[in-house]
């Protein structure tokens, strides 16, 4: 028994060292469900009103009108994935900083709506530079976890499913020869990896990603009712038939009846 206990202790010690080297939390026994938590840091930008968090590198506009509100974050290069993670949802907690973490603050859930760009000027605290994993939160979300004067805090984070009210939304942009579609309010995985479009006169056509969650196609779709097939990063696809009527207009948003 003593020999077994010694071997078990040695195994736990080695796993702990490996976890520290990988920057991940690994637990033994009943808490093994926490294995998907990872380490990062968080700051905030803007004020409590969140005006500075609007627009951004994902292509979203007024985050209040689009249903995201202040529960948002900008991601560093290591997490942004060239915009493919726009719309993804995360759960975040403040850890290992008793001076600034608010006791019993629990976790927050946020959606990625912007990019925290790297800063290549020499300095020791460019948190959004590769390979740093970093969340630049809205001030309202940061202050749910820690005091604002902390500036930066260590966190644990993990990907979670997105829960959105209503159906997936499609905002139509462009001109008669080029159609762009902002896809937002996406539940489930949240981040869209493929969009196909079908007009009343066409078969299904593959759209290409322009930037963030704006998808485009160089075809004249004016005067046709529009349907969409949307695929998220977990491989799930939903079809939204006749979302936009034949008299749709540029600059208008049309909602599907279902969501992921």
Short mmCIF file of C-alpha atoms in Angstrom, two decimals:
data_model
loop_
_atom_site.label_atom_id
_atom_site.label_comp_id
_atom_site.label_asym_id
_atom_site.label_seq_id
_atom_site.Cartn_x
_atom_site.Cartn_y
_atom_site.Cartn_z
CA UNK A 1 0.00 0.00 0.00
CA UNK A 2 2.80 2.40 0.94
CA UNK A 3 4.52 1.70 -2.35
CA UNK A 4 1.29 2.38 -4.24
CA UNK A 5 0.74 5.63 -2.37
CA UNK A 6 4.29 6.74 -3.19
CA UNK A 7 3.74 5.99 -6.87
CA UNK A 8 0.42 7.83 -6.83
CA UNK A 9 2.00 10.86 -5.14
CA UNK A 10 4.80 10.88 -7.70
CA UNK A 11 2.27 10.67 -10.56
CA UNK A 12 0.25 13.59 -9.20
CA UNK A 13 3.44 15.62 -8.79
CA UNK A 14 4.48 14.98 -12.39
CA UNK A 15 1.00 15.83 -13.72
CA UNK A 16 1.02 19.07 -11.75
CA UNK A 17 4.38 20.04 -13.23
CA UNK A 18 3.10 19.25 -16.70
CA UNK A 19 -0.02 21.32 -16.12
CA UNK A 20 2.03 24.29 -14.99
CA UNK A 21 4.27 24.00 -18.01
CA UNK A 22 1.25 23.95 -20.32
CA UNK A 23 -0.43 26.85 -18.53
CA UNK A 24 -3.57 24.79 -17.92
CA UNK A 25 -5.44 23.67 -14.86
CA UNK A 26 -5.52 19.88 -14.47
CA UNK A 27 -7.33 18.32 -11.56
CA UNK A 28 -7.43 14.82 -10.15
CA UNK A 29 -10.58 12.94 -9.19
CA UNK A 30 -14.01 14.50 -8.77
CA UNK A 31 -13.06 17.91 -10.18
CA UNK A 32 -11.78 16.58 -13.51
CA UNK A 33 -14.62 18.41 -15.31
CA UNK A 34 -12.60 21.63 -14.83
CA UNK A 35 -9.89 20.46 -17.24
CA UNK A 36 -11.08 22.85 -19.95
CA UNK A 37 -10.24 26.01 -18.00
CA UNK A 38 -7.18 27.86 -19.31
CA UNK A 39 -5.07 30.75 -18.04
CA UNK A 40 -5.05 34.30 -19.40
CA UNK A 41 -5.18 37.94 -18.30
CA UNK A 42 -7.87 40.59 -18.65
CA UNK A 43 -8.00 44.39 -18.89
CA UNK A 44 -10.83 46.71 -19.91
CA UNK A 45 -11.37 49.52 -22.39
CA UNK A 46 -13.86 52.34 -22.51
CA UNK A 47 -16.13 53.54 -19.73
CA UNK A 48 -19.16 52.06 -17.98
CA UNK A 49 -21.41 53.19 -20.84
CA UNK A 50 -19.47 51.07 -23.32
CA UNK A 51 -19.49 53.54 -26.22
CA UNK A 52 -15.88 52.67 -27.11
CA UNK A 53 -16.79 48.99 -27.47
CA UNK A 54 -19.23 49.59 -30.33
CA UNK A 55 -18.34 48.73 -33.96
CA UNK A 56 -15.00 46.92 -33.96
CA UNK A 57 -13.09 44.32 -35.94
CA UNK A 58 -15.88 41.73 -36.08
CA UNK A 59 -18.14 43.89 -38.21
CA UNK A 60 -20.84 44.35 -35.60
CA UNK A 61 -22.39 47.78 -35.18
CA UNK A 62 -24.49 48.99 -32.26
CA UNK A 63 -23.99 46.15 -29.79
CA UNK A 64 -27.06 47.21 -27.82
CA UNK A 65 -29.34 47.02 -30.84
CA UNK A 66 -27.80 43.73 -31.90
CA UNK A 67 -28.37 42.10 -28.52
CA UNK A 68 -24.79 41.86 -27.24
CA UNK A 69 -24.94 44.84 -24.90
CA UNK A 70 -21.94 45.25 -22.61
CA UNK A 71 -21.32 41.51 -22.18
CA UNK A 72 -18.49 41.64 -24.69
CA UNK A 73 -14.74 41.37 -25.09
CA UNK A 74 -11.94 42.10 -27.52
CA UNK A 75 -9.54 39.19 -28.04
CA UNK A 76 -5.78 39.17 -28.45
CA UNK A 77 -4.19 37.76 -31.60
CA UNK A 78 -3.75 34.33 -30.01
CA UNK A 79 -7.52 34.04 -29.43
CA UNK A 80 -8.97 36.15 -32.25
CA UNK A 81 -7.99 33.64 -34.94
CA UNK A 82 -8.04 36.26 -37.72
CA UNK A 83 -11.67 37.02 -36.90
CA UNK A 84 -12.96 33.46 -37.07
CA UNK A 85 -13.69 33.54 -33.33
CA UNK A 86 -15.97 36.56 -33.64
CA UNK A 87 -19.24 35.60 -31.98
CA UNK A 88 -17.70 32.91 -29.78
CA UNK A 89 -18.70 32.95 -26.11
CA UNK A 90 -16.47 32.57 -23.07
CA UNK A 91 -16.84 32.15 -19.34
CA UNK A 92 -14.28 34.06 -17.27
CA UNK A 93 -13.34 34.26 -13.59
CA UNK A 94 -10.78 36.35 -11.67
CA UNK A 95 -8.20 34.19 -9.89
CA UNK A 96 -5.03 34.34 -7.80
CA UNK A 97 -5.21 38.06 -7.01
CA UNK A 98 -6.82 38.61 -3.59
CA UNK A 99 -5.89 42.28 -3.66
CA UNK A 100 -8.12 43.02 -6.67
CA UNK A 101 -10.45 40.07 -7.31
CA UNK A 102 -13.88 40.76 -5.83
CA UNK A 103 -14.65 37.99 -3.29
CA UNK A 104 -17.30 35.53 -4.48
CA UNK A 105 -17.62 37.35 -7.78
CA UNK A 106 -18.16 34.08 -9.60
CA UNK A 107 -17.94 34.11 -13.38
CA UNK A 108 -19.09 36.27 -16.26
CA UNK A 109 -20.13 35.15 -19.75
CA UNK A 110 -19.11 37.30 -22.70
CA UNK A 111 -19.16 37.31 -26.50
CA UNK A 112 -16.14 38.13 -28.67
CA UNK A 113 -17.00 41.25 -30.67
CA UNK A 114 -13.65 42.98 -31.25
CA UNK A 115 -9.88 42.59 -31.67
CA UNK A 116 -7.21 43.74 -29.23
CA UNK A 117 -4.33 44.54 -31.62
CA UNK A 118 -0.68 43.92 -30.80
CA UNK A 119 1.62 46.82 -30.00
CA UNK A 120 5.16 46.33 -31.27
CA UNK A 121 6.68 49.35 -29.50
CA UNK A 122 9.23 48.18 -26.90
CA UNK A 123 7.50 47.79 -23.53
CA UNK A 124 7.05 45.01 -20.98
CA UNK A 125 3.26 45.09 -20.77
CA UNK A 126 1.83 44.63 -24.25
CA UNK A 127 -0.74 42.07 -23.19
CA UNK A 128 -2.36 41.61 -26.59
CA UNK A 129 0.86 40.67 -28.38
CA UNK A 130 1.37 37.07 -29.49
CA UNK A 131 1.50 34.58 -27.92
CA UNK A 132 -0.39 36.13 -24.99
CA UNK A 133 -3.96 35.01 -24.41
CA UNK A 134 -5.78 38.14 -23.36
CA UNK A 135 -9.30 39.50 -22.94
CA UNK A 136 -9.94 43.25 -23.19
CA UNK A 137 -13.35 43.44 -21.54
CA UNK A 138 -15.93 46.17 -21.42
CA UNK A 139 -15.51 48.11 -18.18
CA UNK A 140 -18.92 46.93 -16.99
CA UNK A 141 -17.83 43.29 -17.25
CA UNK A 142 -14.35 43.84 -15.78
CA UNK A 143 -15.80 45.49 -12.66
CA UNK A 144 -18.02 42.47 -12.02
CA UNK A 145 -14.80 40.54 -11.38
CA UNK A 146 -12.34 43.07 -9.95
CA UNK A 147 -11.84 46.67 -8.93
CA UNK A 148 -11.28 48.96 -11.89
CA UNK A 149 -8.06 50.37 -10.45
CA UNK A 150 -6.50 46.91 -10.72
CA UNK A 151 -5.92 47.60 -14.41
CA UNK A 152 -5.08 44.00 -15.24
CA UNK A 153 -6.01 40.73 -13.54
CA UNK A 154 -5.16 37.04 -13.95
CA UNK A 155 -8.14 34.98 -15.08
CA UNK A 156 -9.31 31.51 -15.95
CA UNK A 157 -11.45 31.15 -19.07
CA UNK A 158 -13.19 28.54 -21.16
CA UNK A 159 -15.37 28.36 -24.28
CA UNK A 160 -19.06 27.96 -23.57
CA UNK A 161 -22.23 27.79 -25.64
CA UNK A 162 -23.86 31.06 -26.60
CA UNK A 163 -27.47 31.67 -25.61
CA UNK A 164 -29.15 34.33 -27.74
CA UNK A 165 -32.74 35.57 -27.79
CA UNK A 166 -34.63 35.18 -31.05
CA UNK A 167 -33.34 33.93 -34.36
CA UNK A 168 -30.11 34.46 -36.25
CA UNK A 169 -29.99 37.91 -37.89
CA UNK A 170 -28.80 38.91 -41.37
CA UNK A 171 -27.91 42.55 -42.14
CA UNK A 172 -27.63 43.17 -45.89
CA UNK A 173 -25.02 45.58 -47.24
CA UNK A 174 -23.35 46.37 -50.55
CA UNK A 175 -24.63 47.29 -54.03
CA UNK A 176 -26.45 45.54 -56.91
CA UNK A 177 -23.26 43.78 -58.01
CA UNK A 178 -21.84 42.88 -54.61
CA UNK A 179 -23.77 41.65 -51.61
CA UNK A 180 -22.33 41.55 -48.10
CA UNK A 181 -24.14 40.00 -45.14
CA UNK A 182 -23.37 40.52 -41.47
CA UNK A 183 -24.45 37.40 -39.59
CA UNK A 184 -25.07 37.98 -35.89
CA UNK A 185 -27.04 36.93 -32.81
CA UNK A 186 -25.80 33.37 -33.37
CA UNK A 187 -26.33 30.87 -30.56
CA UNK A 188 -24.61 27.56 -29.93
CA UNK A 189 -20.95 27.71 -30.91
CA UNK A 190 -21.49 31.37 -31.84
CA UNK A 191 -18.70 31.66 -34.42
CA UNK A 192 -19.73 31.14 -38.03
CA UNK A 193 -17.41 29.27 -40.38
CA UNK A 194 -19.50 29.06 -43.55
CA UNK A 195 -22.44 30.87 -45.15
CA UNK A 196 -24.30 29.87 -48.32
CA UNK A 197 -26.98 31.93 -50.04
CA UNK A 198 -29.80 31.02 -52.41
CA UNK A 199 -31.88 33.46 -54.38
CA UNK A 200 -35.26 32.79 -55.93
CA UNK A 201 -33.48 32.36 -59.27
CA UNK A 202 -30.28 30.60 -58.13
CA UNK A 203 -29.01 27.40 -56.60
CA UNK A 204 -27.07 27.49 -53.33
CA UNK A 205 -23.98 29.69 -53.69
CA UNK A 206 -20.99 29.75 -51.35
CA UNK A 207 -20.20 33.11 -49.78
CA UNK A 208 -16.66 34.08 -48.77
CA UNK A 209 -15.71 35.74 -45.51
CA UNK A 210 -14.72 39.36 -46.00
CA UNK A 211 -13.73 40.16 -42.40
CA UNK A 212 -15.07 39.39 -38.95
CA UNK A 213 -18.54 37.96 -39.49
CA UNK A 214 -19.26 39.78 -42.74
CA UNK A 215 -19.77 37.41 -45.67
CA UNK A 216 -19.84 38.43 -49.34
CA UNK A 217 -20.69 37.30 -52.84
CA UNK A 218 -20.15 39.01 -56.19
CA UNK A 219 -23.59 38.28 -57.63
CA UNK A 220 -26.64 40.39 -58.34
CA UNK A 221 -29.27 39.17 -55.88
CA UNK A 222 -31.53 42.24 -56.06
CA UNK A 223 -35.22 41.44 -56.51
CA UNK A 224 -34.88 37.87 -55.26
CA UNK A 225 -36.05 36.47 -51.96
CA UNK A 226 -33.00 35.21 -50.06
CA UNK A 227 -32.34 32.05 -48.06
CA UNK A 228 -29.21 31.21 -46.08
CA UNK A 229 -27.38 28.16 -44.80
CA UNK A 230 -25.15 28.95 -41.80
CA UNK A 231 -22.52 26.61 -40.37
CA UNK A 232 -20.85 27.18 -37.00
CA UNK A 233 -17.45 25.99 -35.78
CA UNK A 234 -18.89 22.84 -34.20
CA UNK A 235 -20.03 21.68 -37.65
CA UNK A 236 -23.74 22.30 -37.15
CA UNK A 237 -25.67 23.80 -40.07
CA UNK A 238 -29.07 25.49 -40.06
CA UNK A 239 -31.10 26.59 -43.07
CA UNK A 240 -33.05 29.84 -43.05
CA UNK A 241 -35.54 29.83 -45.92
CA UNK A 242 -36.85 33.04 -47.48
CA UNK A 243 -35.46 35.21 -44.69
CA UNK A 244 -35.43 38.31 -46.87
CA UNK A 245 -38.43 38.97 -49.17
CA UNK A 246 -38.02 39.83 -52.83
CA UNK A 247 -38.22 43.56 -52.11
CA UNK A 248 -35.43 43.55 -49.50
CA UNK A 249 -33.30 46.69 -49.17
CA UNK A 250 -29.61 47.33 -48.50
CA UNK A 251 -29.02 48.45 -44.94
CA UNK A 252 -31.94 46.42 -43.59
CA UNK A 253 -31.77 43.49 -41.16
CA UNK A 254 -33.83 40.34 -41.56
CA UNK A 255 -34.27 37.71 -38.86
CA UNK A 256 -34.49 33.96 -39.10
CA UNK A 257 -37.08 32.11 -37.04
CA UNK A 258 -34.65 29.70 -35.40
CA UNK A 259 -31.22 29.62 -33.80
CA UNK A 260 -28.51 27.17 -32.85
#
